[in-house]
CSV table of C-alpha atoms in Angstrom, one decimal:
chain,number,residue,atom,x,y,z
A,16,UNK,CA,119.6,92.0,68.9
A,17,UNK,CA,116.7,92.0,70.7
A,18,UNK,CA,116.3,93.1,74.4
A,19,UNK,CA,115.7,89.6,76.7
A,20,UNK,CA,112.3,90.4,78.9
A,21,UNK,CA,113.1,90.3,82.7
A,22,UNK,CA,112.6,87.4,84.5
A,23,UNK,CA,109.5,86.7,86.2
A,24,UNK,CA,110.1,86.8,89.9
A,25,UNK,CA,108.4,83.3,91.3
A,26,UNK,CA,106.1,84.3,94.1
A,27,UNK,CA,103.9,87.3,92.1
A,28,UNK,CA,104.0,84.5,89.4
A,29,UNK,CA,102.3,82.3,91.4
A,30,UNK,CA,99.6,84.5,92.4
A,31,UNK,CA,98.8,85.7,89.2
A,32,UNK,CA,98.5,82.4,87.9
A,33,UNK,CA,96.4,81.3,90.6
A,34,UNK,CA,93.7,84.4,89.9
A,35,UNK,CA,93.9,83.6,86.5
A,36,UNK,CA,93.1,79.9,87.3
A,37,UNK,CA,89.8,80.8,89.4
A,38,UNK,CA,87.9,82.0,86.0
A,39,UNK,CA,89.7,80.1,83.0
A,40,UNK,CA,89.8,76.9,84.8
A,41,UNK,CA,86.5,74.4,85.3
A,42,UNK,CA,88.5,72.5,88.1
A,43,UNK,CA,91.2,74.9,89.6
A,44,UNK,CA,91.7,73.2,92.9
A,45,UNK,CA,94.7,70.7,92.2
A,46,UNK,CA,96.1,73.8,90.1
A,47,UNK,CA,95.9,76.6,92.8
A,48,UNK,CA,96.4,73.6,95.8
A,49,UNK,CA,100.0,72.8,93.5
A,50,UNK,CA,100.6,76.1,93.6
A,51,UNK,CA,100.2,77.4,97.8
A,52,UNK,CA,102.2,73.7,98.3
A,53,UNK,CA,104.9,75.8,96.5
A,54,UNK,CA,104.1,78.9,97.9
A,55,UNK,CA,104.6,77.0,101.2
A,56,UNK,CA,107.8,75.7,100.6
A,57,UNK,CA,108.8,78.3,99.4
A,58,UNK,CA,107.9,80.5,102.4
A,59,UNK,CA,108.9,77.6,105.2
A,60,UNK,CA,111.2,78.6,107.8
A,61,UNK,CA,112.7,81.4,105.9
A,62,UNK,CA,112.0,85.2,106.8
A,63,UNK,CA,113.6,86.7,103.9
A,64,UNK,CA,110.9,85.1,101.5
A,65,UNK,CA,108.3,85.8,104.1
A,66,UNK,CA,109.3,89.6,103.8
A,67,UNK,CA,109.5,89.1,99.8
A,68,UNK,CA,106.6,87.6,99.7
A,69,UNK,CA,104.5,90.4,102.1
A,70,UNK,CA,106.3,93.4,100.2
A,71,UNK,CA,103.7,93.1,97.5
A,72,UNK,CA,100.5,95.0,98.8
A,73,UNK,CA,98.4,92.8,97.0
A,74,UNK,CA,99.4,89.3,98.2
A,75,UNK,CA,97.8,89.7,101.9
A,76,UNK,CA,94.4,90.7,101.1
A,77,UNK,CA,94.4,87.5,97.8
A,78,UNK,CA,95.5,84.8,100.5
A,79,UNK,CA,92.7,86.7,103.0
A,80,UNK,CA,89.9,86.2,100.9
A,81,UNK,CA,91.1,82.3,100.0
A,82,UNK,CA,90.8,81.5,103.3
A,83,UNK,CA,87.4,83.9,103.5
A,84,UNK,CA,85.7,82.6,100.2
A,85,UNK,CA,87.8,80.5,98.0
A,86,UNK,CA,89.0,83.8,96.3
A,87,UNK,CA,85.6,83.9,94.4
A,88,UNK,CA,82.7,85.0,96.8
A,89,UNK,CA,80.0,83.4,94.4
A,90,UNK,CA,81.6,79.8,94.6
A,91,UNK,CA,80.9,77.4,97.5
A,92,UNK,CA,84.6,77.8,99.8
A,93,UNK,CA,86.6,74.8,98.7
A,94,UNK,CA,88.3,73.0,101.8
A,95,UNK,CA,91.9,72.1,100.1
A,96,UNK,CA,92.2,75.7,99.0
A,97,UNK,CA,91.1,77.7,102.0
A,98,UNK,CA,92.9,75.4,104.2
A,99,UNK,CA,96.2,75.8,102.3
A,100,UNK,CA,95.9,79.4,102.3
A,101,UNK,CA,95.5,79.2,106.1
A,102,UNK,CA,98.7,77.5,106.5
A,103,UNK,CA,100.2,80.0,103.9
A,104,UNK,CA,98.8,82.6,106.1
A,105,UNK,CA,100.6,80.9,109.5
A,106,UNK,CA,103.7,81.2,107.5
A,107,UNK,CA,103.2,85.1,107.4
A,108,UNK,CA,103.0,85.6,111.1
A,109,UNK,CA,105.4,82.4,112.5
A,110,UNK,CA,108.2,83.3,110.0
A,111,UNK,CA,107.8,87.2,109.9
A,112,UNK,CA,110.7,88.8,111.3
A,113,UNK,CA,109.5,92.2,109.5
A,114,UNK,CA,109.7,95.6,111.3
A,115,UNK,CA,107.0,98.1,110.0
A,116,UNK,CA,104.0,97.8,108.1
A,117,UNK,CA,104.2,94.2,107.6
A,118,UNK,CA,105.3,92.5,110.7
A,119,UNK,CA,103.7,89.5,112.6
A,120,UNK,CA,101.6,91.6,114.7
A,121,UNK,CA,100.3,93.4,111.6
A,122,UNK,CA,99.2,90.2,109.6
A,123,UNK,CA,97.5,88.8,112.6
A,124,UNK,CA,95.4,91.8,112.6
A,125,UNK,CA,94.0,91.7,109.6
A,126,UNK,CA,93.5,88.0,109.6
A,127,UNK,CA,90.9,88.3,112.9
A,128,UNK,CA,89.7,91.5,111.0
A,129,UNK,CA,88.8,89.9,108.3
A,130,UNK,CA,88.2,86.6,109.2
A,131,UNK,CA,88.7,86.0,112.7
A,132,UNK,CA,91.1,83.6,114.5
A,133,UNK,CA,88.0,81.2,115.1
A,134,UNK,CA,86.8,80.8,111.9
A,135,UNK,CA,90.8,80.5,110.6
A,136,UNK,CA,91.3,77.6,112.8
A,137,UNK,CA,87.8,75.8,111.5
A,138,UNK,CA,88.8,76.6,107.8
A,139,UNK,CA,92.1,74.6,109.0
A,140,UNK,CA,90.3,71.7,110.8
A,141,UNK,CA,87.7,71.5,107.5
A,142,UNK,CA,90.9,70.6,105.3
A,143,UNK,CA,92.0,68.2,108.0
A,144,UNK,CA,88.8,66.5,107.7
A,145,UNK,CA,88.5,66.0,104.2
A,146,UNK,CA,88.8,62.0,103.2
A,147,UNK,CA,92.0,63.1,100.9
A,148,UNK,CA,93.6,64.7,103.8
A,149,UNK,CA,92.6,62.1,105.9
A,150,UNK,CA,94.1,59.3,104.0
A,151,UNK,CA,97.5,60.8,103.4
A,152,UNK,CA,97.7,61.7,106.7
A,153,UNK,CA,96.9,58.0,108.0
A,154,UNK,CA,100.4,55.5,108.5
A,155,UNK,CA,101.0,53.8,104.9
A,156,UNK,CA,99.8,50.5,104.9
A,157,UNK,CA,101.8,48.0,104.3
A,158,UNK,CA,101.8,46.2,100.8
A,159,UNK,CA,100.8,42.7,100.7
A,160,UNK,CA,102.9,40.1,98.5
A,161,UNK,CA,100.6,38.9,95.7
A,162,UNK,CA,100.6,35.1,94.5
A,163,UNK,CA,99.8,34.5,91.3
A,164,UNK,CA,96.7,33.0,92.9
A,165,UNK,CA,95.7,36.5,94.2
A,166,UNK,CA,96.5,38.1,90.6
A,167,UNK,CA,93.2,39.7,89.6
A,168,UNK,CA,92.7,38.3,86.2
A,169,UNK,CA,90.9,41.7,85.4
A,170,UNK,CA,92.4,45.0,85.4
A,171,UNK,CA,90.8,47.5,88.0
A,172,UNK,CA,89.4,49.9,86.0
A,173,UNK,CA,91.1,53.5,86.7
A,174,UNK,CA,90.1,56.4,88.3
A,175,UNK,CA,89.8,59.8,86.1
A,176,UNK,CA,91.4,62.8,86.9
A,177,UNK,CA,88.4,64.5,88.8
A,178,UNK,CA,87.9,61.3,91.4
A,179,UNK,CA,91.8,61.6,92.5
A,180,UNK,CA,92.5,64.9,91.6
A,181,UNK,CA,92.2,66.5,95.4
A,182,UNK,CA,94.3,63.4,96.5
A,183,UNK,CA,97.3,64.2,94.6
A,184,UNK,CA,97.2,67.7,96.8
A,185,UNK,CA,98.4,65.5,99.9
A,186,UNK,CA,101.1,63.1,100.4
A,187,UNK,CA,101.7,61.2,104.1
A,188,UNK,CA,104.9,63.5,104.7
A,189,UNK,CA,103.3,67.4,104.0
A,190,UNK,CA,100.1,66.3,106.0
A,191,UNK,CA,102.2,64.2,108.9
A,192,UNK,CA,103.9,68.3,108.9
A,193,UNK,CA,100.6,70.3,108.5
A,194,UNK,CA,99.2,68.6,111.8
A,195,UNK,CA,102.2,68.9,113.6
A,196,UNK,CA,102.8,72.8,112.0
A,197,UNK,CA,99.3,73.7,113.5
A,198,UNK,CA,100.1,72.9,117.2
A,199,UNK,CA,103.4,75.4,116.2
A,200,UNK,CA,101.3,78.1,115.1
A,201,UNK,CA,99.2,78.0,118.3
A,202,UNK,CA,101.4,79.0,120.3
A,203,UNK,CA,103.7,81.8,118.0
A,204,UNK,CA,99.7,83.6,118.3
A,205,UNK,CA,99.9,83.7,121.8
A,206,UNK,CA,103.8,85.0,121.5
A,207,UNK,CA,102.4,87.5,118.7
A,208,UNK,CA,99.5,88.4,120.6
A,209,UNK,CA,101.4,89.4,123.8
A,210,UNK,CA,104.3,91.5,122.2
A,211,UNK,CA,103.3,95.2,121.3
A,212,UNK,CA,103.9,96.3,117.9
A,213,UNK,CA,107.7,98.1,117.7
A,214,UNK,CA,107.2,101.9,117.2
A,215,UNK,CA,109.8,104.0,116.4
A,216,UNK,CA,110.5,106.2,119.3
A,217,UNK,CA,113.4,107.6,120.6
A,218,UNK,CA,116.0,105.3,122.9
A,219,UNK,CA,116.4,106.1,126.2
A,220,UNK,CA,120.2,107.1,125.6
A,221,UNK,CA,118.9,108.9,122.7
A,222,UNK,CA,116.9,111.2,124.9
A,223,UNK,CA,119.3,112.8,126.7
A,224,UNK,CA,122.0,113.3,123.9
A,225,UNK,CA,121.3,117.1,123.1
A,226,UNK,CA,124.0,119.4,121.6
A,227,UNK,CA,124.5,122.7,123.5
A,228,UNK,CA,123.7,123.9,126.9
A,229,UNK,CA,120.8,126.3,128.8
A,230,UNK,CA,116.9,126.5,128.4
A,231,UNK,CA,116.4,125.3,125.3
A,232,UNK,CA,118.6,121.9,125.5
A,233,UNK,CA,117.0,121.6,128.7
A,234,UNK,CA,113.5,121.6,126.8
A,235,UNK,CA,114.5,119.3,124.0
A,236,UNK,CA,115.4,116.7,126.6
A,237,UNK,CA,112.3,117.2,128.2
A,238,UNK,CA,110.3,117.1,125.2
A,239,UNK,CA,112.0,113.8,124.1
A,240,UNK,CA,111.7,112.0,127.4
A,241,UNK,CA,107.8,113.1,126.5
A,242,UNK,CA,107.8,110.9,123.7
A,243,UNK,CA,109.4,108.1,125.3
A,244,UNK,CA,107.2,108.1,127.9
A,245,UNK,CA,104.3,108.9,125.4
A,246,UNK,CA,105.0,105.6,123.5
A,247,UNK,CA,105.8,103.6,126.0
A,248,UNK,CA,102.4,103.9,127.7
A,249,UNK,CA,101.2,103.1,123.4
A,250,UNK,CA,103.0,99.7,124.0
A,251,UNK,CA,101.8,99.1,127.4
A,252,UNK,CA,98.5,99.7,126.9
A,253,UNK,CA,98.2,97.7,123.3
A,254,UNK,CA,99.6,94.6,125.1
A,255,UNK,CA,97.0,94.6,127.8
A,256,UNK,CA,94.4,95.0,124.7
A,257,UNK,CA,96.3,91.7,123.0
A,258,UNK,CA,96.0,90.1,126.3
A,259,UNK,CA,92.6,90.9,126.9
A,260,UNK,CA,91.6,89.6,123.3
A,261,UNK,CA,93.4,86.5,123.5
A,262,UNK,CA,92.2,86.0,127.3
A,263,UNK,CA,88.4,85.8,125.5
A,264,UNK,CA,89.3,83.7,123.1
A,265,UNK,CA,91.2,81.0,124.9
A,266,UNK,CA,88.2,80.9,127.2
A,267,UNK,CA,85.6,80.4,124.5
């Protein structure tokens, strides 16, 4: 019989749909918006995915440039989109527990590289400020009982797709968590910002465990207490630089 094709893994899915949405779709943003929500979820308060998600090369620098420019540098940056891909990006650094390439520290880098932690947080208060968000985010009103005198003897007429279509991105509950979720990401920054990046260096057990005796196990010792001392000085001196950064920027 035929061979059954592998299954898709989700997350790459995603993002291949949502490239694919940018240029055969007039109106991508309740498409790609549907899509991050998922994304989101998916990622929420669960490192595994985080580090699933992070192990393709490819998926830092798309969410980077939805936050930078909508993913399409000639289009006008759409609010709903950037501003989900910012919380998608938080969900990078808050729930990273990666070691290496792709850790916390890492991401965080390239996100003021490339966009800069002000301009992330505007991006994030722009989607806030949107009418859509606004009104999810607002307390429910409560329904009114309607007589028969209050009926409207008329339908309302209804509105199309393209009027509500940015609504539908937001309900009370995800926004009520978004505003509260930024306040969270505020301060794992500052935790990310003043922890050094973990380089792989010998232990300090490790450095005097040496086979043998005389000159030359003497020299090995010495060379890895070196090191040690060598990368410890890395870390030191990359936390006062974190420091120093975030220093500026909590004072601007």
């Amino acid at each position: 019989g035929k061979e059954q094709a592998a299954p898709e893994v989700l997350l790459p899915c995603c993002i291949r749909h949502m490239a694919a949405a940018k240029t055969s779709v007039k109106d991508s943003t309740w498409l790609q918006g549907s899509l991050l929500r998922l994304m989101i979820t998916w990622l929420y308060d669960c490192p595994p995915a985080v580090a699933a998600f992070l192990g393709n090369p490819s998926h830092l620098p798309f969410v980077v440039e939805l936050i930078a420019s909508n993913g399409n540098p000639e289009q006008k940056r759409n609010p709903h989109i950037a501003g989900l891909g910012a919380v998608l990006m938080a969900m990078c650094m808050v729930y990273n527990e990666t070691v290496g390439d792709t850790d916390a520290a890492t991401v965080l880098d390239v996100l003021n590289t490339r966009v800069g932690l002000s301009q992330y947080f505007l991006v994030w208060d722009d989607m806030m400020a949107t009418e859509e968000f606004s009104t999810a985010v607002a307390p429910p009103a409560p329904s009114k009982p309607v007589s028969r005198v209050d009926a409207p003897v008329e339908e309302a007429p209804q509105s199309t797709a393209v009027e509500h279509i940015d609504q539908d991105l937001y309900d009370h509950h995800f926004a009520t968590w978004v505003t509260e979720f930024k306040t969270t990401v505020n301060s794992s920054l500052v935790t990310i910002y003043a922890r050094p990046k973990q380089i792989a260096a010998p232990t300090d057990s490790a450095v005097w465990e040496c086979g043998g005796e005389g000159m030359d196990s003497d020299k090995v010792r010495l060379e890895r207490a070196h090191t040690l001392i060598r990368t410890q000085e890395i870390e030191m001196s990359e936390m006062r630089a974190r420091n120093a950064q975030l220093a500026e920027r909590l004072l601007q």
